[in-house]
Amino acid sequence: MSIEIDTCPLEISDQDILEAMKSIPGYLDITTQDFKEVYILAYRQALERIKHSVRAGDIMTRSVISVKPDTPLEEVAEILSKNGISGVPVTDLEERILGMISEKDFLINMGVKKTGSFMTIIAQCLQNKGCLALPIRRQKAENIMTSPVVTVTEDTSAYEISSILTEKNINRVPVVNRENKLAGIITRTDIVKSSCSIGY
Amino acid sequence: MQYFKKMKGTAKSPPYVGISEIFWSWIGAFIGIGAVAYLEYNMLTTQTDLVMIIGSFGASAVLIYGAVRSPLAQPRNFIGGHIISALIGVSAYKLLNGHMWLASSVGVATAIAAMHATKTLHPPGGATALIAVTGSEQIHNLGYFYAIIPVGAGALIMLIVALLVNNIPKTRRYPEFWF
């Protein structure tokens, strides 16, 4: 008997339960079917609780590296590579969020239209077609940033965020406060670390 | 069809218990029933006409010495279930003794409902209520005192034995909860 809860298949057989019951000394006044029902309901309850218990504020990175709209792209690229990150928010002087720049934005603006894959660059370089970064050489952050951006607040649950990341096919989402100012950032890694990606 | 299908049953029966569980169930029941029965047959009857042991204690012994983890076997259920059922059984007899079949059925049914309502469900409580109705003249003459002796006092002795015996083996503990 298998029961699907959200997208996590939950299979527990009578044999599993009997084995578990055998390992507990003493007579357990419960049938395997009763246990299964309690288990499934408790599991669902736990999922619901976890879905809403961990919030953006708990798992976000607070010290966010950001760039300004007029930051030259060569500087943006250097910031990304130096910090080992693949995306940064673009903010104005009041730290209000204007857009996001990720590796994908670079690639797309370098002419890698379809998949936004770095391998396209490798392939073209190996075919001796020259440096593909030239078209964006003198440009600034605002020229290639993705805008408007999806943002969340500190109260958004990790579960909701994991669904946003999946739906929008993005890897990070900025967290803003009431004045729409940058408060932190959440990446897929943060979600995985919080182990709240259950169901996604 | 669903109605008859349900009669087939869906679950597997629970596993056997180990030999030590059987041993300790025997020891607990022997000492628990032994203590109450000794009072009944060797101390009370010589001086008084008090009753100490009733049949439903045999059923309680199954739970509190044989299925010690069961919610039905916990002190709240064991003591509460017996006393509440005793009071209801005595009331049923007092109000309906002209129609014994009705006194019996109302007593047991109401005892179950009251135990549910007070979270004290303890199956032998049904027997305790029934004994209050169908018991001997001696039981009837006790009136509501039946809830104190034999029911309350006997259950208390059995509970003390359960606490002392069930916590000896490493694999057992009692109670799971008090209230």
Coordinates of C-alpha atoms in Angstrom, one line a residue:
Chain A
M1 CA 0.0 0.0 0.0
S2 CA 1.5 3.3 -1.0
I3 CA 0.1 6.7 -0.2
E4 CA 1.2 9.9 -1.9
I5 CA 1.6 12.9 0.3
D6 CA 2.3 16.0 -1.8
T7 CA 5.1 14.8 -4.1
C8 CA 6.9 12.7 -1.5
P9 CA 5.9 9.1 -1.9
L10 CA 5.3 7.6 1.5
E11 CA 5.4 3.9 1.5
I12 CA 5.1 2.0 4.8
S13 CA 4.2 -1.6 4.8
D14 CA 2.4 -3.7 7.4
Q15 CA 5.7 -5.6 7.7
D16 CA 7.6 -2.4 8.5
I17 CA 5.2 -1.6 11.3
L18 CA 5.2 -5.2 12.6
E19 CA 9.0 -5.1 12.7
A20 CA 9.0 -1.8 14.5
M21 CA 6.4 -3.1 17.0
K22 CA 8.5 -6.2 17.6
S23 CA 11.5 -4.1 18.5
I24 CA 9.5 -2.4 21.3
P25 CA 9.2 -4.7 24.2
G26 CA 5.7 -5.1 25.7
Y27 CA 2.3 -5.5 24.3
L28 CA 1.3 -2.5 22.1
D29 CA -2.4 -2.0 22.1
I30 CA -2.6 -0.9 18.5
T31 CA -3.1 -2.4 15.1
T32 CA -0.9 -1.9 12.1
Q33 CA -3.7 -0.1 10.3
D34 CA -4.2 2.3 13.3
F35 CA -0.5 3.0 13.3
K36 CA -0.5 3.7 9.6
E37 CA -3.3 6.1 9.9
V38 CA -1.7 7.9 12.8
Y39 CA 1.6 8.0 11.0
I40 CA 0.2 9.5 7.8
L41 CA -1.8 12.1 9.6
A42 CA 1.1 13.0 11.9
Y43 CA 3.4 13.2 8.8
R44 CA 1.0 15.6 7.1
Q45 CA 0.7 17.7 10.2
A46 CA 4.5 17.9 10.5
L47 CA 4.8 18.9 6.8
E48 CA 2.2 21.7 7.4
R49 CA 4.0 22.8 10.5
I50 CA 7.4 22.9 8.8
K51 CA 6.0 24.6 5.7
H52 CA 5.0 27.5 7.8
S53 CA 7.5 27.5 10.7
V54 CA 10.7 28.4 8.9
R55 CA 10.6 31.9 7.4
A56 CA 12.8 34.0 5.1
G57 CA 14.1 35.9 8.1
D58 CA 15.4 32.7 9.7
I59 CA 17.5 31.4 6.7
M60 CA 18.4 34.5 4.6
T61 CA 21.9 35.8 4.3
R62 CA 21.9 39.3 5.9
S63 CA 25.1 40.9 4.6
V64 CA 24.3 41.0 1.0
I65 CA 26.8 42.1 -1.7
S66 CA 25.0 44.4 -4.1
V67 CA 25.9 46.7 -7.0
K68 CA 24.6 50.1 -8.2
P69 CA 22.9 50.6 -11.5
D70 CA 26.0 52.5 -12.9
T71 CA 28.5 49.9 -11.8
P72 CA 30.4 48.8 -14.9
L73 CA 29.9 45.2 -15.9
E74 CA 33.6 44.4 -15.7
E75 CA 33.3 45.4 -12.0
V76 CA 30.1 43.3 -11.5
A77 CA 31.8 40.3 -13.1
E78 CA 34.8 40.8 -10.8
I79 CA 32.6 41.0 -7.7
L80 CA 30.8 37.8 -8.7
S81 CA 34.0 35.9 -9.3
K82 CA 35.8 37.2 -6.3
N83 CA 33.0 36.3 -3.9
G84 CA 32.2 33.0 -5.6
I85 CA 28.6 34.0 -6.1
S86 CA 26.5 33.8 -9.2
G87 CA 24.2 36.7 -8.8
V88 CA 23.8 40.1 -7.0
P89 CA 20.9 42.6 -6.5
V90 CA 21.1 46.0 -8.0
T91 CA 20.1 48.8 -5.6
D92 CA 19.8 52.5 -5.7
L93 CA 21.5 54.8 -3.1
E94 CA 18.7 54.2 -0.6
E95 CA 19.2 50.4 -0.8
R96 CA 15.9 50.0 -2.6
I97 CA 16.0 47.1 -5.0
L98 CA 16.0 47.9 -8.7
G99 CA 16.9 44.6 -10.3
M100 CA 19.0 41.4 -10.2
I101 CA 22.1 40.4 -12.2
S102 CA 23.1 36.8 -12.5
E103 CA 25.4 34.8 -14.7
K104 CA 22.3 34.1 -16.8
D105 CA 21.9 37.8 -17.6
F106 CA 25.5 38.0 -18.7
L107 CA 25.1 35.0 -20.9
I108 CA 21.8 36.1 -22.5
N109 CA 23.3 39.6 -23.3
M110 CA 26.3 38.0 -24.8
G111 CA 24.1 36.4 -27.3
V112 CA 23.6 33.0 -25.7
K113 CA 19.8 33.2 -26.3
K114 CA 18.3 29.8 -25.8
T115 CA 19.5 28.0 -22.8
G116 CA 21.6 30.6 -21.1
S117 CA 24.2 27.8 -20.7
F118 CA 27.9 28.5 -20.0
M119 CA 28.7 25.6 -22.3
T120 CA 27.5 27.6 -25.3
I121 CA 30.4 30.0 -24.5
I122 CA 32.9 27.2 -24.3
A123 CA 31.7 25.7 -27.5
Q124 CA 31.9 29.0 -29.4
C125 CA 35.3 29.9 -28.0
L126 CA 36.6 26.5 -29.0
Q127 CA 35.3 27.1 -32.5
N128 CA 37.5 30.2 -32.5
K129 CA 34.7 32.7 -32.9
G130 CA 36.4 35.2 -30.6
C131 CA 35.5 36.6 -27.2
L132 CA 31.8 36.7 -26.8
A133 CA 32.0 39.2 -23.9
L134 CA 32.9 42.1 -26.3
P135 CA 29.3 43.2 -27.0
I136 CA 28.7 44.1 -23.4
R137 CA 32.2 45.5 -22.7
R138 CA 31.3 49.1 -22.0
Q139 CA 27.9 48.5 -20.5
K140 CA 26.7 49.0 -16.9
A141 CA 24.7 46.9 -14.5
E142 CA 21.4 48.6 -15.4
N143 CA 21.8 47.6 -19.0
I144 CA 21.6 43.9 -18.4
M145 CA 19.9 43.5 -15.1
T146 CA 16.6 41.6 -14.8
S147 CA 13.9 44.0 -13.7
P148 CA 11.4 44.1 -12.1
V149 CA 12.4 41.4 -9.6
V150 CA 10.4 39.0 -7.6
T151 CA 10.9 39.9 -3.9
V152 CA 9.8 38.3 -0.7
T153 CA 9.6 39.6 2.9
E154 CA 11.1 38.2 6.1
D155 CA 7.7 36.7 6.9
T156 CA 7.5 34.6 3.7
S157 CA 7.8 31.0 4.5
A158 CA 10.7 28.9 3.2
Y159 CA 8.1 26.6 1.6
E160 CA 6.6 29.5 -0.4
I161 CA 10.0 30.6 -1.4
S162 CA 11.0 27.2 -2.6
S163 CA 7.9 27.2 -4.8
I164 CA 8.7 30.7 -6.1
L165 CA 12.2 29.6 -7.0
T166 CA 10.9 26.6 -8.9
E167 CA 8.1 28.4 -10.7
K168 CA 10.1 31.4 -11.8
N169 CA 13.1 29.2 -12.5
I170 CA 15.5 31.4 -10.6
N171 CA 18.2 30.7 -8.1
R172 CA 17.9 33.5 -5.6
V173 CA 15.4 36.0 -4.4
P174 CA 16.0 39.2 -2.5
V175 CA 14.3 39.8 0.8
V176 CA 13.0 43.3 1.3
N177 CA 11.7 45.1 4.4
R178 CA 8.6 47.3 4.6
E179 CA 10.2 50.3 2.9
N180 CA 11.2 47.9 0.0
K181 CA 14.8 48.1 1.0
L182 CA 17.1 45.2 0.7
A183 CA 17.3 43.2 4.0
G184 CA 18.8 39.9 2.8
I185 CA 19.0 37.3 0.1
I186 CA 17.9 33.7 -0.1
T187 CA 19.4 31.2 -2.5
R188 CA 18.4 27.7 -3.3
T189 CA 21.3 26.6 -1.1
D190 CA 19.7 28.4 1.9
I191 CA 16.4 26.5 1.2
V192 CA 18.1 23.2 1.0
K193 CA 20.1 23.9 4.2
S194 CA 16.8 24.6 6.0
S195 CA 15.6 21.2 4.7
C196 CA 12.3 22.8 3.9
S197 CA 12.3 21.9 0.3
I198 CA 10.1 18.9 1.1
G199 CA 7.6 18.6 -1.7
Y200 CA 9.7 20.5 -4.2
Chain B
M1 CA -21.1 -4.0 -0.6
Q2 CA -18.8 -1.6 1.3
Y3 CA -20.7 -2.6 4.5
F4 CA -19.8 -6.3 4.2
K5 CA -16.3 -5.6 2.8
K6 CA -15.5 -3.9 6.1
M7 CA -16.2 -7.1 7.9
K8 CA -13.1 -8.7 6.3
G9 CA -10.7 -6.6 8.3
T10 CA -7.8 -4.7 6.9
A11 CA -4.9 -5.0 9.4
K12 CA -2.5 -7.7 10.5
S13 CA -2.6 -8.9 14.0
P14 CA 0.1 -7.5 16.3
P15 CA 3.2 -9.6 16.9
Y16 CA 3.7 -12.0 19.8
V17 CA 5.3 -10.6 23.0
G18 CA 8.6 -11.9 24.4
I19 CA 8.9 -14.5 27.1
S20 CA 9.9 -11.8 29.7
E21 CA 6.7 -9.9 29.0
I22 CA 4.7 -13.1 29.6
F23 CA 6.7 -13.7 32.8
W24 CA 6.2 -10.2 34.2
S25 CA 2.5 -10.1 33.3
W26 CA 2.1 -13.2 35.3
I27 CA 4.0 -11.9 38.3
G28 CA 2.2 -8.6 38.3
A29 CA -1.3 -10.2 38.1
F30 CA -0.3 -12.8 40.7
I31 CA 0.8 -10.2 43.3
G32 CA -2.0 -7.6 42.4
I33 CA -4.9 -10.0 42.5
G34 CA -3.2 -11.9 45.3
A35 CA -3.1 -8.8 47.6
V36 CA -6.8 -8.0 47.0
A37 CA -7.9 -11.6 47.3
Y38 CA -5.9 -12.2 50.5
L39 CA -7.7 -9.2 52.1
E40 CA -11.0 -10.6 50.9
Y41 CA -10.6 -14.2 52.1
N42 CA -8.2 -14.0 55.0
M43 CA -8.9 -10.7 56.8
L44 CA -12.2 -9.0 56.0
T45 CA -14.6 -11.9 56.0
T46 CA -13.8 -13.0 59.5
Q47 CA -14.7 -9.7 61.2
T48 CA -16.9 -7.8 58.7
D49 CA -19.2 -8.4 55.8
L50 CA -17.2 -6.1 53.5
V51 CA -16.5 -7.2 50.0
M52 CA -12.9 -6.5 48.7
I53 CA -12.7 -8.3 45.3
I54 CA -15.0 -8.0 42.4
G55 CA -14.9 -9.8 39.0
S56 CA -13.9 -6.7 37.0
F57 CA -10.5 -6.6 38.8
G58 CA -9.6 -9.7 36.8
A59 CA -10.2 -7.8 33.6
S60 CA -8.2 -4.8 35.0
A61 CA -5.3 -7.1 35.7
V62 CA -5.1 -8.0 32.0
L63 CA -4.6 -4.3 31.2
I64 CA -2.4 -3.0 34.0
Y65 CA -0.2 -6.1 34.2
G66 CA -0.5 -7.4 30.7
A67 CA -0.8 -4.3 28.5
V68 CA 1.0 -1.7 30.6
R69 CA 1.5 0.7 27.7
S70 CA -2.1 0.9 26.7
P71 CA -3.9 4.2 27.3
L72 CA -6.7 2.0 28.7
A73 CA -4.3 0.8 31.4
Q74 CA -3.1 4.1 32.8
P75 CA -3.9 5.3 36.3
R76 CA -6.4 8.0 35.2
N77 CA -8.3 5.4 33.2
F78 CA -7.9 2.6 35.7
I79 CA -8.9 4.4 38.9
G80 CA -11.2 7.0 37.2
G81 CA -13.0 4.4 35.0
H82 CA -13.7 2.1 38.0
I83 CA -15.0 4.8 40.3
I84 CA -17.1 6.6 37.8
S85 CA -18.6 3.4 36.5
A86 CA -19.3 2.2 40.1
L87 CA -21.2 5.4 40.8
I88 CA -23.2 5.1 37.6
G89 CA -23.9 1.4 38.2
V90 CA -25.2 2.0 41.8
S91 CA -27.4 4.9 40.5
A92 CA -28.8 2.7 37.7
Y93 CA -29.7 0.0 40.3
K94 CA -31.3 2.5 42.7
L95 CA -33.4 4.2 40.0
L96 CA -34.3 1.2 37.8
N97 CA -34.2 -1.9 40.0
G98 CA -37.9 -2.6 39.1
H99 CA -36.7 -3.4 35.6
M100 CA -33.4 -5.3 36.0
W101 CA -32.7 -5.6 32.2
L102 CA -33.0 -1.8 31.9
A103 CA -30.9 -1.1 35.0
S104 CA -28.2 -3.4 33.6
S105 CA -28.2 -1.9 30.1
V106 CA -28.5 1.7 31.1
G107 CA -25.8 1.2 33.8
V108 CA -23.2 -0.2 31.4
A109 CA -24.1 2.1 28.5
T110 CA -24.0 5.2 30.6
A111 CA -20.7 4.1 32.3
I112 CA -19.1 3.8 28.8
A113 CA -20.4 7.2 27.8
A114 CA -19.3 8.8 31.1
M115 CA -15.8 7.2 30.8
H116 CA -15.5 8.6 27.3
A117 CA -16.6 12.0 28.4
T118 CA -14.1 12.1 31.2
K119 CA -11.2 10.5 29.2
T120 CA -11.1 7.6 31.6
L121 CA -12.2 4.7 29.3
H122 CA -11.2 1.5 31.1
P123 CA -13.1 -1.6 29.7
P124 CA -13.4 -3.4 33.1
G125 CA -15.4 -0.3 34.3
G126 CA -18.3 -1.7 32.3
A127 CA -18.2 -4.8 34.4
T128 CA -17.9 -2.7 37.6
A129 CA -21.1 -0.9 36.6
L130 CA -22.8 -4.2 35.7
I131 CA -21.8 -5.8 39.0
A132 CA -23.4 -2.9 40.9
V133 CA -26.7 -3.9 39.2
T134 CA -26.5 -7.7 39.0
G135 CA -24.5 -8.3 42.2
S136 CA -25.5 -9.9 45.4
E137 CA -27.7 -8.4 48.1
Q138 CA -24.4 -7.7 49.9
I139 CA -23.3 -5.5 47.0
H140 CA -26.7 -3.8 46.8
N141 CA -26.6 -3.0 50.5
L142 CA -23.4 -1.1 50.1
G143 CA -25.1 1.7 48.1
Y144 CA -22.7 4.3 46.9
F145 CA -20.1 3.0 49.4
Y146 CA -19.5 0.4 46.7
A147 CA -17.5 3.0 44.8
I148 CA -15.1 3.3 47.8
I149 CA -14.9 -0.3 49.0
P150 CA -14.5 -2.6 47.2
V151 CA -14.0 -0.6 43.9
G152 CA -11.8 2.4 44.9
A153 CA -9.7 0.6 47.6
G154 CA -9.2 -2.6 45.5
A155 CA -8.2 -0.6 42.5
L156 CA -5.8 1.5 44.6
I157 CA -4.1 -1.6 45.9
M158 CA -3.8 -3.0 42.4
L159 CA -2.4 0.3 41.2
I160 CA 0.3 0.3 43.9
V161 CA 1.3 -3.2 42.9
A162 CA 1.4 -2.2 39.2
L163 CA 3.7 0.7 40.1
L164 CA 6.0 -1.5 42.1
V165 CA 6.2 -4.5 39.8
N166 CA 5.9 -3.0 36.3
N167 CA 9.0 -0.8 36.9
I168 CA 11.3 -3.7 37.9
P169 CA 12.1 -5.1 34.4
K170 CA 14.3 -2.8 32.2
T171 CA 11.9 -3.3 29.3
R172 CA 8.8 -2.0 31.1
R173 CA 7.7 1.2 32.6
Y174 CA 4.5 2.3 34.2
P175 CA 2.6 4.6 34.0
E176 CA 2.9 6.3 30.6
F177 CA 0.9 9.2 32.2
W178 CA -1.0 9.9 35.4
F179 CA -3.7 12.3 34.4

